[in-house]
Short mmCIF file of C-alpha atoms in Angstrom, two decimals:
data_model
loop_
_atom_site.label_atom_id
_atom_site.label_comp_id
_atom_site.label_asym_id
_atom_site.label_seq_id
_atom_site.Cartn_x
_atom_site.Cartn_y
_atom_site.Cartn_z
CA MET A 570 -129.75 -4.28 -219.84
CA LYS A 571 -126.35 -2.63 -220.12
CA GLY A 572 -127.54 -0.54 -223.03
CA SER A 573 -130.65 0.63 -221.27
CA LEU A 574 -128.63 1.55 -218.16
CA ARG A 575 -126.24 3.54 -220.32
CA SER A 576 -129.10 5.35 -222.01
CA ILE A 577 -130.61 6.25 -218.61
CA THR A 578 -127.23 7.53 -217.42
CA GLU A 579 -126.80 9.56 -220.60
CA TRP A 580 -130.28 11.01 -220.20
CA LEU A 581 -129.57 11.90 -216.57
CA VAL A 582 -126.25 13.54 -217.40
CA LYS A 583 -128.06 16.01 -219.66
CA PRO A 584 -129.12 19.19 -217.74
CA ARG A 585 -132.75 18.70 -218.79
CA GLY A 586 -132.57 15.07 -217.76
CA ILE A 587 -131.60 16.04 -214.22
CA LEU A 588 -134.43 18.56 -214.14
CA GLU A 589 -137.00 16.06 -215.32
CA PHE A 590 -135.73 13.43 -212.89
CA SER A 591 -135.88 15.92 -209.98
CA LEU A 592 -139.37 16.94 -211.04
CA ALA A 593 -140.53 13.33 -211.09
CA VAL A 594 -139.05 12.74 -207.60
CA VAL A 595 -140.64 15.89 -206.19
CA ILE A 596 -144.02 15.04 -207.73
CA ILE A 597 -143.94 11.57 -206.18
CA ILE A 598 -142.91 13.03 -202.78
CA SER A 599 -145.56 15.75 -202.86
CA VAL A 600 -148.34 13.32 -203.81
CA ASN A 601 -147.18 10.92 -201.13
CA LEU A 602 -146.93 13.68 -198.51
CA THR A 603 -150.32 15.12 -199.43
CA VAL A 604 -152.09 11.79 -199.15
CA PHE A 605 -150.48 10.92 -195.82
CA ALA A 606 -150.85 14.46 -194.47
CA LEU A 607 -154.58 14.36 -195.16
CA LEU A 608 -154.88 10.96 -193.55
CA SER A 609 -153.06 12.02 -190.38
CA PRO A 610 -155.83 14.21 -188.80
CA VAL A 611 -158.38 11.48 -189.62
CA LYS A 612 -156.21 8.88 -187.90
CA ALA A 613 -155.51 11.19 -184.96
CA LEU A 614 -159.21 11.88 -184.49
CA LYS A 615 -160.04 8.19 -184.67
CA GLN A 616 -157.34 7.42 -182.10
CA VAL A 617 -158.49 10.17 -179.74
CA ASN A 618 -162.18 9.33 -179.98
CA ASN A 619 -161.53 5.62 -179.46
CA MET A 620 -159.62 6.19 -176.24
CA PRO A 621 -161.06 4.45 -173.18
CA THR A 622 -163.07 6.72 -170.91
CA GLU A 623 -163.58 6.38 -167.17
CA ASN A 624 -166.68 4.57 -165.90
CA THR A 625 -167.63 7.57 -163.83
CA LEU A 626 -168.26 9.48 -167.03
CA GLN A 627 -171.08 7.32 -168.25
CA GLN A 628 -173.40 9.90 -166.82
CA THR A 629 -172.29 12.57 -169.28
CA SER A 630 -172.54 10.22 -172.26
CA ARG A 631 -176.29 10.44 -171.97
CA PHE A 632 -176.20 14.14 -172.73
CA ALA A 633 -176.98 15.35 -176.19
CA PRO A 634 -173.97 17.28 -177.54
CA THR A 635 -175.63 20.65 -177.30
CA PRO A 636 -173.20 23.59 -177.25
CA GLU A 637 -174.13 24.46 -173.66
CA ILE A 638 -173.43 20.94 -172.36
CA SER A 639 -170.19 20.76 -174.36
CA ARG A 640 -169.15 24.08 -172.85
CA LEU A 641 -169.83 22.85 -169.31
CA ILE A 642 -168.02 19.55 -169.82
CA ARG A 643 -164.97 21.36 -171.19
CA GLU A 644 -165.03 23.96 -168.42
CA LYS A 645 -165.30 21.30 -165.71
CA ALA A 646 -162.40 19.35 -167.26
CA PHE A 647 -160.32 22.54 -167.31
CA TYR A 648 -160.90 23.34 -163.61
CA GLU A 649 -160.26 19.71 -162.62
CA SER A 650 -156.98 19.83 -164.51
CA ARG A 651 -156.02 23.13 -162.81
CA LEU A 652 -156.86 21.66 -159.41
CA LYS A 653 -154.51 18.75 -160.13
CA MET A 654 -151.76 21.15 -161.23
CA ALA A 655 -152.29 23.16 -158.03
CA LYS A 656 -151.21 20.13 -156.00
CA THR A 657 -147.68 20.47 -157.39
CA ASP A 658 -145.39 23.25 -156.16
CA SER A 659 -144.04 24.30 -159.54
CA LEU A 660 -144.98 27.02 -162.00
CA VAL A 661 -147.59 25.89 -164.51
CA LEU A 662 -149.44 27.34 -167.49
CA SER A 663 -153.17 27.51 -167.99
CA VAL A 664 -154.65 28.45 -171.35
CA ASN A 665 -158.31 29.38 -171.22
CA LEU A 666 -159.34 29.82 -174.85
CA PRO A 667 -163.12 30.41 -174.46
CA ASP A 668 -162.52 33.16 -171.89
CA SER A 669 -159.40 34.41 -173.76
CA ILE A 670 -157.17 34.30 -170.69
CA LEU A 671 -153.73 32.83 -170.26
CA SER A 672 -152.05 32.61 -166.89
CA VAL A 673 -148.94 31.35 -165.17
CA GLU A 674 -149.93 29.78 -161.85
CA ILE A 675 -148.40 28.18 -158.82
CA MET A 676 -150.42 26.13 -156.34
CA GLY A 677 -153.61 27.57 -157.79
CA ILE A 678 -152.51 31.19 -157.46
CA PRO A 679 -152.54 33.00 -160.82
CA ILE A 680 -149.40 35.16 -160.83
CA HIS A 681 -149.22 36.41 -164.41
CA THR A 682 -152.54 36.75 -166.18
CA ILE A 683 -152.72 37.98 -169.75
CA PRO A 684 -155.87 38.61 -171.82
CA LEU A 685 -155.68 36.86 -175.18
CA ASN A 686 -156.64 39.37 -177.83
CA LYS A 687 -155.71 37.19 -180.74
CA PHE A 688 -155.39 33.44 -181.09
CA GLU A 689 -156.11 30.73 -183.62
CA THR A 690 -157.29 27.22 -182.77
CA PRO A 691 -157.67 24.36 -185.20
CA ASP A 692 -161.16 22.92 -185.70
CA PHE A 693 -159.72 19.55 -184.70
CA PHE A 694 -160.63 20.26 -181.07
CA ARG A 695 -164.29 20.69 -181.98
CA LEU A 696 -164.28 17.19 -183.48
CA ILE A 697 -163.21 15.57 -180.20
CA ASP A 698 -165.94 13.74 -178.34
CA ASN A 699 -167.09 15.28 -175.04
CA LYS A 700 -166.41 12.06 -173.10
CA ILE A 701 -162.82 12.14 -174.34
CA VAL A 702 -162.49 15.82 -173.45
CA GLN A 703 -163.64 15.10 -169.91
CA THR A 704 -161.19 12.22 -169.49
CA ARG A 705 -158.15 13.54 -171.34
CA PHE A 706 -158.38 17.24 -170.65
CA SER A 707 -159.19 16.94 -166.96
CA GLU A 708 -155.58 15.77 -166.63
CA PRO A 709 -152.78 18.32 -166.93
CA GLN A 710 -150.58 17.97 -169.98
CA GLN A 711 -146.81 18.05 -169.86
CA ILE A 712 -144.51 20.03 -172.12
CA LEU A 713 -142.21 17.52 -173.79
CA ASN A 714 -140.44 19.74 -176.30
CA ALA A 715 -139.81 23.46 -176.43
CA HIS A 716 -138.41 25.54 -179.26
CA ALA A 717 -137.69 29.22 -178.63
CA THR A 718 -135.74 32.13 -180.01
CA THR A 719 -135.13 33.38 -176.49
CA LEU A 720 -133.10 31.78 -173.72
CA LYS A 721 -134.71 30.38 -170.61
CA GLU A 722 -131.72 31.39 -168.52
CA PRO A 723 -129.52 34.02 -170.20
CA ILE A 724 -126.40 33.06 -168.27
CA ARG A 725 -123.19 34.97 -169.04
CA VAL A 726 -119.85 33.70 -167.90
CA VAL A 727 -117.60 36.25 -166.17
CA HIS A 728 -114.13 35.35 -165.01
CA ALA A 729 -113.16 36.76 -161.62
CA PRO A 730 -110.54 39.53 -161.77
CA LYS A 731 -107.08 38.61 -160.49
CA ASP A 732 -106.82 41.73 -158.30
CA THR A 733 -108.58 45.00 -157.53
CA ASN A 734 -106.76 46.81 -160.35
CA GLU A 735 -108.19 44.40 -162.93
CA TYR A 736 -111.60 44.70 -161.27
CA ASN A 737 -111.51 48.50 -161.56
CA THR A 738 -110.61 48.37 -165.25
CA THR A 739 -113.15 45.69 -166.21
CA VAL A 740 -116.07 46.92 -164.14
CA ALA A 741 -117.69 48.32 -167.31
CA ASP A 742 -121.38 47.68 -167.73
CA ASN A 743 -121.48 43.97 -167.14
CA ASN A 744 -125.02 43.99 -165.98
CA TYR A 745 -126.86 44.49 -169.23
CA ASP A 746 -129.06 41.57 -170.12
CA THR A 747 -128.25 40.95 -173.79
CA ALA A 748 -130.92 38.27 -174.11
CA ARG A 749 -133.57 41.02 -173.99
CA LEU A 750 -132.51 42.13 -177.46
CA ARG A 751 -133.98 38.97 -178.95
CA LEU A 752 -137.57 38.53 -180.09
CA SER A 753 -139.47 35.73 -178.42
CA PHE A 754 -141.07 33.12 -180.64
CA VAL A 755 -141.84 30.06 -178.53
CA GLU A 756 -143.40 26.69 -179.32
CA TYR A 757 -144.33 24.06 -176.76
CA GLU A 758 -145.29 20.51 -177.64
CA THR A 759 -147.33 18.61 -175.06
CA ASN A 760 -147.68 14.90 -174.38
CA GLU A 761 -151.19 15.12 -175.87
CA LYS A 762 -149.56 16.11 -179.19
CA ILE A 763 -150.78 19.68 -179.05
CA ARG A 764 -148.48 22.48 -180.09
CA LEU A 765 -148.75 25.91 -178.48
CA LEU A 766 -147.12 28.53 -180.65
CA PHE A 767 -146.51 31.98 -179.14
CA ILE A 768 -146.00 34.78 -181.65
CA PRO A 769 -145.02 38.35 -180.62
CA ILE A 770 -147.38 41.04 -181.87
CA ASP A 771 -146.00 44.30 -180.56
CA GLU A 772 -143.25 44.74 -183.10
CA ARG A 773 -143.57 44.79 -186.86
CA SER A 774 -140.06 45.57 -187.96
CA LEU A 775 -137.65 43.96 -190.38
CA ARG A 776 -136.07 42.24 -187.37
CA HIS A 777 -139.48 40.76 -186.49
CA TRP A 778 -140.05 39.42 -190.00
CA ARG A 779 -136.53 38.02 -190.17
CA THR A 780 -136.85 36.20 -186.82
CA ASP A 781 -140.37 35.04 -187.71
CA PHE A 782 -139.17 33.72 -191.07
CA ALA A 783 -136.17 31.92 -189.56
CA PHE A 784 -138.33 30.38 -186.81
CA ASN A 785 -140.99 29.29 -189.33
CA ILE A 786 -138.34 27.72 -191.54
CA LYS A 787 -137.05 25.80 -188.52
CA LEU A 788 -140.55 24.54 -187.62
CA SER A 789 -141.47 23.75 -191.25
CA TRP A 790 -138.22 21.84 -191.72
CA ARG A 791 -139.01 19.77 -188.61
CA SER A 792 -142.56 19.00 -189.82
CA PHE A 793 -141.28 18.21 -193.31
CA LYS A 794 -138.68 15.78 -191.94
CA GLN A 795 -141.25 14.05 -189.70
CA ASN A 796 -143.86 13.80 -192.46
CA LEU A 797 -141.37 12.65 -195.10
CA LYS A 798 -139.86 10.02 -192.81
CA ALA A 799 -143.30 8.62 -192.00
CA SER A 800 -144.63 8.74 -195.55
CA LEU A 801 -141.55 7.07 -197.01
CA GLN A 802 -142.19 4.22 -194.60
CA PHE A 803 -145.84 4.26 -195.72
CA LYS A 804 -146.95 5.23 -192.23
CA VAL A 805 -149.44 7.95 -191.48
CA PRO A 806 -147.50 10.80 -189.81
CA GLU A 807 -148.49 12.17 -186.39
CA TYR A 808 -150.92 15.06 -186.46
CA TYR A 809 -150.19 17.99 -184.17
CA PRO A 810 -152.99 20.56 -183.84
CA ILE A 811 -151.37 23.98 -183.43
CA VAL A 812 -152.83 26.67 -181.17
CA LYS A 813 -151.37 30.00 -182.26
CA ILE A 814 -151.29 32.64 -179.52
CA TYR A 815 -150.34 36.22 -180.30
CA LEU A 816 -148.93 38.09 -177.29
CA PRO A 817 -146.66 41.03 -176.49
CA HIS A 818 -142.99 40.05 -176.61
CA SER A 819 -142.44 40.77 -172.91
CA ASP A 820 -145.28 38.42 -171.90
CA ILE A 821 -143.96 35.58 -174.05
CA GLU A 822 -140.52 36.06 -172.52
CA SER A 823 -141.93 36.15 -168.96
CA ILE A 824 -143.90 32.93 -169.56
CA HIS A 825 -141.00 31.12 -171.19
CA ARG A 826 -138.55 32.10 -168.45
CA ALA A 827 -141.03 31.32 -165.68
CA LEU A 828 -141.94 27.79 -166.75
CA PRO A 829 -139.56 25.02 -165.76
CA GLU A 830 -138.51 22.26 -168.18
CA ASN A 831 -141.40 19.83 -168.75
CA ALA A 832 -143.86 22.18 -167.08
CA LEU A 833 -147.52 21.24 -166.77
CA VAL A 834 -150.14 22.87 -168.98
CA SER A 835 -153.88 22.93 -168.81
CA ILE A 836 -155.87 23.88 -171.90
CA HIS A 837 -159.51 24.91 -171.92
CA LEU A 838 -160.77 24.08 -175.38
CA ASN A 839 -163.35 26.16 -177.19
CA MET B 1124 -158.13 86.52 -244.52
CA LYS B 1125 -158.35 82.74 -244.54
CA PRO B 1126 -155.64 80.98 -242.51
CA LEU B 1127 -153.14 78.88 -244.43
CA PHE B 1128 -154.17 75.75 -242.47
CA ASN B 1129 -156.78 74.81 -239.96
CA ILE B 1130 -155.14 74.94 -236.54
CA ASN B 1131 -157.62 72.51 -235.00
CA ALA B 1132 -157.06 69.94 -237.74
CA ALA B 1133 -153.32 70.29 -237.17
CA LYS B 1134 -153.80 69.71 -233.46
CA ILE B 1135 -155.81 66.55 -234.13
CA ILE B 1136 -153.18 65.22 -236.54
CA LEU B 1137 -150.44 65.98 -234.02
CA HIS B 1138 -152.38 64.24 -231.25
CA LYS B 1139 -152.94 61.14 -233.41
CA LEU B 1140 -149.25 61.11 -234.36
CA GLN B 1141 -148.32 61.40 -230.69
CA ASN B 1142 -150.70 58.57 -229.81
CA TYR B 1143 -149.24 56.35 -232.48
CA LEU B 1144 -145.63 57.16 -231.63
CA VAL B 1145 -145.91 56.95 -227.85
CA TYR B 1146 -148.85 54.75 -226.85
CA GLY B 1147 -148.77 52.60 -229.93
CA ARG B 1148 -145.09 51.92 -229.36
CA ILE B 1149 -145.71 51.15 -225.70
CA LYS B 1150 -148.50 48.78 -226.63
CA GLU B 1151 -146.27 47.16 -229.18
CA LEU B 1152 -143.40 46.86 -226.69
CA ALA B 1153 -145.73 45.50 -224.03
CA ALA B 1154 -147.05 42.89 -226.44
CA ILE B 1155 -143.49 41.83 -227.33
CA PHE B 1156 -142.52 41.70 -223.65
CA LEU B 1157 -145.61 39.67 -222.77
CA ARG B 1158 -145.01 37.25 -225.63
CA GLN B 1159 -141.40 36.81 -224.60
CA ALA B 1160 -142.35 36.38 -220.94
CA ILE B 1161 -144.94 33.72 -221.77
CA ASP B 1162 -142.43 32.03 -224.02
CA SER B 1163 -139.77 32.05 -221.24
CA ILE B 1164 -142.25 30.73 -218.68
CA TRP B 1165 -143.30 27.99 -221.07
CA ARG B 1166 -139.70 27.01 -221.69
CA ALA B 1167 -138.92 27.06 -217.95
CA ARG B 1168 -142.21 25.42 -216.99
CA LYS B 1169 -140.57 22.34 -215.53
CA ALA B 1170 -138.15 24.33 -213.39
CA ILE B 1171 -141.01 26.58 -212.18
CA LEU B 1172 -143.14 23.54 -211.38
CA LEU B 1173 -140.21 22.01 -209.50
CA ILE B 1174 -139.71 25.16 -207.39
CA GLY B 1175 -143.46 25.47 -206.77
CA LEU B 1176 -143.73 21.85 -205.67
CA CYS B 1177 -140.72 22.25 -203.36
CA PHE B 1178 -142.46 25.25 -201.74
CA TYR B 1179 -145.69 23.28 -201.46
CA VAL B 1180 -143.97 20.29 -199.89
CA PHE B 1181 -142.14 22.51 -197.43
CA PHE B 1182 -144.81 25.08 -196.48
CA GLY B 1183 -148.09 24.06 -198.09
CA VAL B 1184 -148.80 20.55 -196.81
CA GLN B 1185 -149.51 21.74 -193.27
CA ASN B 1186 -151.88 24.46 -194.50
CA LEU B 1187 -153.70 21.94 -196.66
CA GLN B 1188 -154.00 19.68 -193.62
CA GLU B 1189 -155.59 22.48 -191.58
CA LEU B 1190 -157.98 23.26 -194.43
CA PHE B 1191 -158.96 19.61 -194.55
CA VAL B 1192 -159.65 19.58 -190.77
CA LYS B 1193 -161.78 22.71 -191.23
CA LEU B 1194 -163.82 20.88 -193.86
CA MET B 1195 -164.21 17.87 -191.54
CA TYR B 1196 -165.91 20.05 -188.93
CA LYS B 1197 -169.66 20.45 -189.25
CA PRO B 1198 -171.11 22.78 -186.61
CA GLY B 1199 -173.89 21.12 -184.59
CA ASN B 1200 -177.40 22.44 -184.26
CA LYS B 1201 -177.79 25.01 -181.55
CA GLN B 1202 -180.65 23.10 -179.96
CA PRO B 1203 -181.74 23.98 -176.45
CA VAL B 1204 -181.39 21.48 -173.60
CA GLU B 1205 -184.45 19.27 -173.58
CA ASN B 1206 -186.64 18.79 -170.53
CA GLN B 1207 -185.62 15.21 -169.75
CA GLU B 1208 -182.01 16.28 -169.75
CA LEU B 1209 -182.56 19.37 -167.67
CA ASN B 1210 -181.89 17.66 -164.35
CA GLU B 1211 -178.70 16.12 -165.58
CA TYR B 1212 -177.70 19.43 -167.10
CA GLN B 1213 -178.31 21.20 -163.80
CA LEU B 1214 -176.23 18.57 -162.02
CA LEU B 1215 -173.35 19.17 -164.41
CA LEU B 1216 -173.75 22.91 -163.94
CA LYS B 1217 -173.58 22.48 -160.15
CA GLU B 1218 -170.50 20.25 -160.39
CA THR B 1219 -168.73 22.72 -162.64
CA GLU B 1220 -169.57 25.58 -160.29
CA ARG B 1221 -168.28 23.58 -157.31
CA THR B 1222 -164.98 22.78 -159.08
CA ARG B 1223 -164.60 26.44 -160.05
CA THR B 1224 -165.24 27.62 -156.48
CA LYS B 1225 -162.82 25.01 -155.09
CA PHE B 1226 -160.13 26.27 -157.45
CA SER B 1227 -160.80 29.95 -156.68
CA SER B 1228 -160.48 29.27 -152.94
CA LEU B 1229 -156.80 28.39 -153.43
CA VAL B 1230 -155.90 32.07 -153.74
CA PRO B 1231 -154.90 33.20 -150.21
CA ARG B 1232 -156.62 36.09 -148.47
CA SER B 1233 -153.48 36.94 -146.52
CA ALA B 1234 -150.79 39.18 -148.00
CA TYR B 1235 -148.40 37.69 -150.53
CA LEU B 1236 -145.79 39.01 -152.90
CA VAL B 1237 -145.27 38.11 -156.57
CA ILE B 1238 -142.01 38.95 -158.34
CA ASN B 1239 -141.52 38.91 -162.11
CA SER B 1240 -137.77 38.38 -162.53
CA THR B 1241 -137.93 38.89 -166.31
CA GLU B 1242 -139.50 42.34 -166.12
CA ASN B 1243 -138.08 43.11 -162.65
CA GLU B 1244 -141.44 44.06 -161.20
CA PHE B 1245 -143.22 43.18 -157.98
CA PHE B 1246 -146.93 42.84 -157.14
CA LEU B 1247 -148.14 42.94 -153.54
CA TYR B 1248 -151.55 41.35 -152.88
CA LYS B 1249 -153.76 41.48 -149.82
CA ASN B 1250 -157.33 40.16 -149.49
CA ARG B 1251 -157.00 38.90 -153.08
CA GLU B 1252 -156.47 42.45 -154.32
CA LEU B 1253 -153.41 44.07 -155.81
CA ILE B 1254 -152.42 46.76 -153.33
CA ARG B 1255 -149.01 47.83 -154.60
CA THR B 1256 -146.82 47.32 -157.65
CA GLY B 1257 -143.43 48.66 -158.63
CA LYS B 1258 -139.95 47.99 -159.91
CA CYS B 1259 -137.34 45.81 -158.23
CA SER B 1260 -134.03 44.24 -159.17
CA THR B 1261 -133.37 40.53 -159.48
CA GLY B 1262 -130.45 38.23 -160.36
CA SER B 1263 -128.11 39.16 -163.18
CA TYR B 1264 -127.63 35.58 -164.48
CA ILE B 1265 -123.87 36.08 -164.29
CA ASN B 1266 -121.85 32.93 -163.85
CA LEU B 1267 -118.78 34.05 -161.90
CA LYS B 1268 -115.82 31.74 -162.32
CA GLY B 1269 -113.14 32.00 -159.67
CA GLU B 1270 -109.95 30.13 -158.94
CA ASN B 1271 -109.84 26.41 -158.09
CA ASN B 1272 -112.93 25.73 -160.27
CA LYS B 1273 -115.14 27.64 -157.85
CA GLU B 1274 -118.15 29.24 -159.51
CA TRP B 1275 -121.34 31.04 -158.58
CA VAL B 1276 -124.50 31.72 -160.64
CA PHE B 1277 -126.28 34.91 -159.65
CA LYS B 1278 -129.91 34.09 -160.33
CA THR B 1279 -133.03 34.61 -158.26
CA PRO B 1280 -134.61 31.25 -157.41
CA LYS B 1281 -138.03 30.81 -159.04
CA GLY B 1282 -141.02 29.20 -157.39
CA MET B 1283 -142.89 29.42 -154.12
CA HIS B 1284 -140.97 30.78 -151.10
CA ARG B 1285 -141.96 31.91 -147.65
CA VAL B 1286 -140.71 34.73 -145.46
CA ARG B 1287 -138.40 33.04 -142.97
CA GLY B 1288 -137.27 36.11 -141.04
CA LYS B 1289 -137.68 39.88 -140.78
CA VAL B 1290 -134.97 42.30 -139.63
CA THR B 1291 -134.69 46.05 -139.30
CA ASP B 1292 -131.35 47.78 -139.99
CA PRO B 1293 -129.85 44.61 -141.45
CA VAL B 1294 -126.11 44.03 -141.59
CA TRP B 1295 -124.69 42.33 -144.64
CA LYS B 1296 -122.29 39.50 -143.97
CA LYS B 1297 -120.41 39.36 -147.25
CA PRO B 1298 -120.11 35.87 -148.72
CA ASP B 1299 -116.98 34.61 -150.54
CA TRP B 1300 -118.16 35.68 -154.01
CA ALA B 1301 -118.34 39.32 -152.92
CA PHE B 1302 -114.54 39.25 -152.48
CA VAL B 1303 -113.80 37.04 -155.51
CA GLU B 1304 -115.84 39.35 -157.75
CA GLU B 1305 -113.72 42.35 -156.72
CA GLY B 1306 -110.41 40.53 -157.03
CA LEU B 1307 -109.86 40.56 -153.24
CA PRO B 1308 -108.50 37.68 -151.14
CA ILE B 1309 -111.18 35.74 -149.25
CA PRO B 1310 -110.97 36.55 -145.52
CA SER B 1311 -111.73 34.16 -142.67
CA LEU B 1312 -115.37 33.36 -141.90
CA ASN B 1313 -115.91 35.98 -139.17
CA HIS B 1314 -113.36 38.57 -140.28
CA ALA B 1315 -114.41 42.19 -139.70
CA SER B 1316 -114.16 42.96 -143.44
CA ARG B 1317 -117.11 40.63 -144.05
CA TYR B 1318 -119.56 42.92 -142.23
CA GLU B 1319 -121.06 45.90 -144.03
CA TYR B 1320 -123.51 48.26 -142.37
CA GLY B 1321 -126.30 50.26 -144.04
CA VAL B 1322 -125.94 48.75 -147.52
CA LEU B 1323 -129.15 46.66 -147.34
CA GLY B 1324 -131.51 49.54 -146.53
CA ASP B 1325 -133.73 49.81 -143.46
CA TYR B 1326 -135.37 46.37 -143.66
CA ALA B 1327 -134.66 42.86 -144.86
CA LEU B 1328 -136.91 39.83 -145.27
CA SER B 1329 -135.14 36.49 -145.47
CA LEU B 1330 -136.32 33.77 -147.89
CA GLY B 1331 -133.76 31.19 -146.77
CA ASP B 1332 -130.52 29.95 -148.40
CA GLY B 1333 -129.07 33.46 -148.12
CA TYR B 1334 -131.68 35.04 -150.41
CA MET B 1335 -133.33 38.22 -149.13
CA LEU B 1336 -135.64 41.05 -150.02
CA HIS B 1337 -133.76 44.21 -149.06
CA GLY B 1338 -133.03 47.83 -149.92
CA THR B 1339 -130.08 49.27 -151.81
CA LEU B 1340 -127.74 52.23 -152.08
CA TYR B 1341 -127.73 51.91 -155.89
CA LYS B 1342 -131.25 53.14 -156.58
CA ARG B 1343 -130.49 53.86 -160.25
CA PHE B 1344 -130.22 50.12 -160.89
CA ILE B 1345 -133.72 49.32 -159.61
CA GLY B 1346 -135.67 47.72 -162.45
CA LEU B 1347 -132.57 46.06 -163.91
CA PRO B 1348 -131.31 42.49 -163.47
CA VAL B 1349 -128.18 43.36 -161.49
CA THR B 1350 -128.28 41.50 -158.17
CA HIS B 1351 -126.50 38.39 -156.96
CA GLY B 1352 -129.83 36.59 -156.46
CA CYS B 1353 -131.49 38.75 -153.80
CA ILE B 1354 -134.38 41.08 -154.58
CA ARG B 1355 -133.57 44.77 -154.23
CA LEU B 1356 -136.39 47.24 -153.65
CA GLY B 1357 -136.79 50.99 -153.34
CA ASP B 1358 -137.08 52.38 -149.80
CA ASN B 1359 -140.84 53.07 -149.81
CA ASP B 1360 -141.72 49.77 -151.52
CA LEU B 1361 -139.53 47.87 -149.09
CA GLU B 1362 -141.24 49.50 -146.11
CA ALA B 1363 -144.72 48.70 -147.47
CA ILE B 1364 -143.76 45.08 -148.14
CA PHE B 1365 -142.06 44.73 -144.75
CA LYS B 1366 -145.21 45.97 -143.02
CA SER B 1367 -147.60 43.84 -145.10
CA LEU B 1368 -145.80 40.50 -145.03
CA SER B 1369 -145.38 38.49 -141.89
CA ILE B 1370 -143.21 35.45 -141.19
CA GLY B 1371 -144.61 32.57 -143.25
CA SER B 1372 -146.11 34.84 -145.93
CA LYS B 1373 -145.82 33.58 -149.50
CA VAL B 1374 -143.30 35.11 -151.89
CA ILE B 1375 -143.71 33.82 -155.44
CA ILE B 1376 -140.90 34.41 -157.91
CA TYR B 1377 -141.25 33.66 -161.63
#
């Protein structure tokens, strides 16, 4: 026993031994992660499609899932959700993917409407049963987590001058909003485990790539941690379908600054 | 007279020599380089595999997951709605239309103002149509810290507001922060130095809590976030808004 332990230690101490050991660990982790990552959308779909539906929806269950009926069910759910959001007096977000329109609303009044020229939706939404769509998506979703490269409130602290002399000497341009220099990458995570990722499209500079890379690393690290934690416990990790929305930087910033913490969101699925 | 050597034959020999010396050498060097590269890769195969797997674990798993979901999806047949379902389909169509109409009716027909405090722009609507747009100035987001732990945050309040009052030739009653910000002592509540005439333009619309829509002497700052929370407008825009909005009209700030 002692001898075998010593031989393992000696093997590990060698540079190649460390490499081979690391390789073995990484192979085990990657196989584990792959298996659990592939199981997670299956589990998520099963969970979603097995959710209880309201009795009032029995009527729609008789419909064959033709594209036209699916479209109507999803559209109705979207407007019902928006009507519910309109009853609150706060700023909310509505994402209409089939009509390619995104808008910030308050009490049913669209105040900032943006056409969506480019977006990507996962096919996961197409796999959801119409009955579930009508029940789950006719309710507004709530933003639980937000990650952004821009500040919601770019507050700057200024200490009051002691007298008018100090005021006159420090009156230099204090009014410039430095937060505007940042590029806005924003990700919202809703209570329905949907992630809305806003990516700026109007700038393709080194600064854009750098911010994009740093933001992606941050998001990948978070997913990696979540997946690894779950898979090491032999649990299937949560699956988060990601809707990627490409918008001009100014629009992303306006949306992010407009929405309060835990704002409501309504998503019209395509 | 016969030439001492055939010039064309010499050219061919020279060309062949050049080919051998230059291209042949390059080929030879390339072959050596390739052999050495393959050899190095083979020797470092474990390290390369380790790095590749780390990349896969970090970036690739999610992409593989999405690919898997894509494979799970099988598009349904685009079959038309059958006759027996037509009534139910029409019912659903009617319900959807009714919900859509109900939602659309929430937009007021009366005049209302929308202010984008990020872009410092305003949008004036009447009869559900945009009738005027332009630049304005909103809160600077400065947090002014004074003595005795007193502090003020100069931001324009977001959300739904209503016009609470309308005044022509407004007089500005300077609040405490206006003195603190300039390093002046705070005067008593109704001291004459608190009243300033002509600095708010020709009109002012009150939104409550001291927030107003008003004019400005500093026109060059319109379009920038420079105010203490109020909304500053250019003279012509202010007049148009003053005339369009009545007491109780909606002012939405986001």
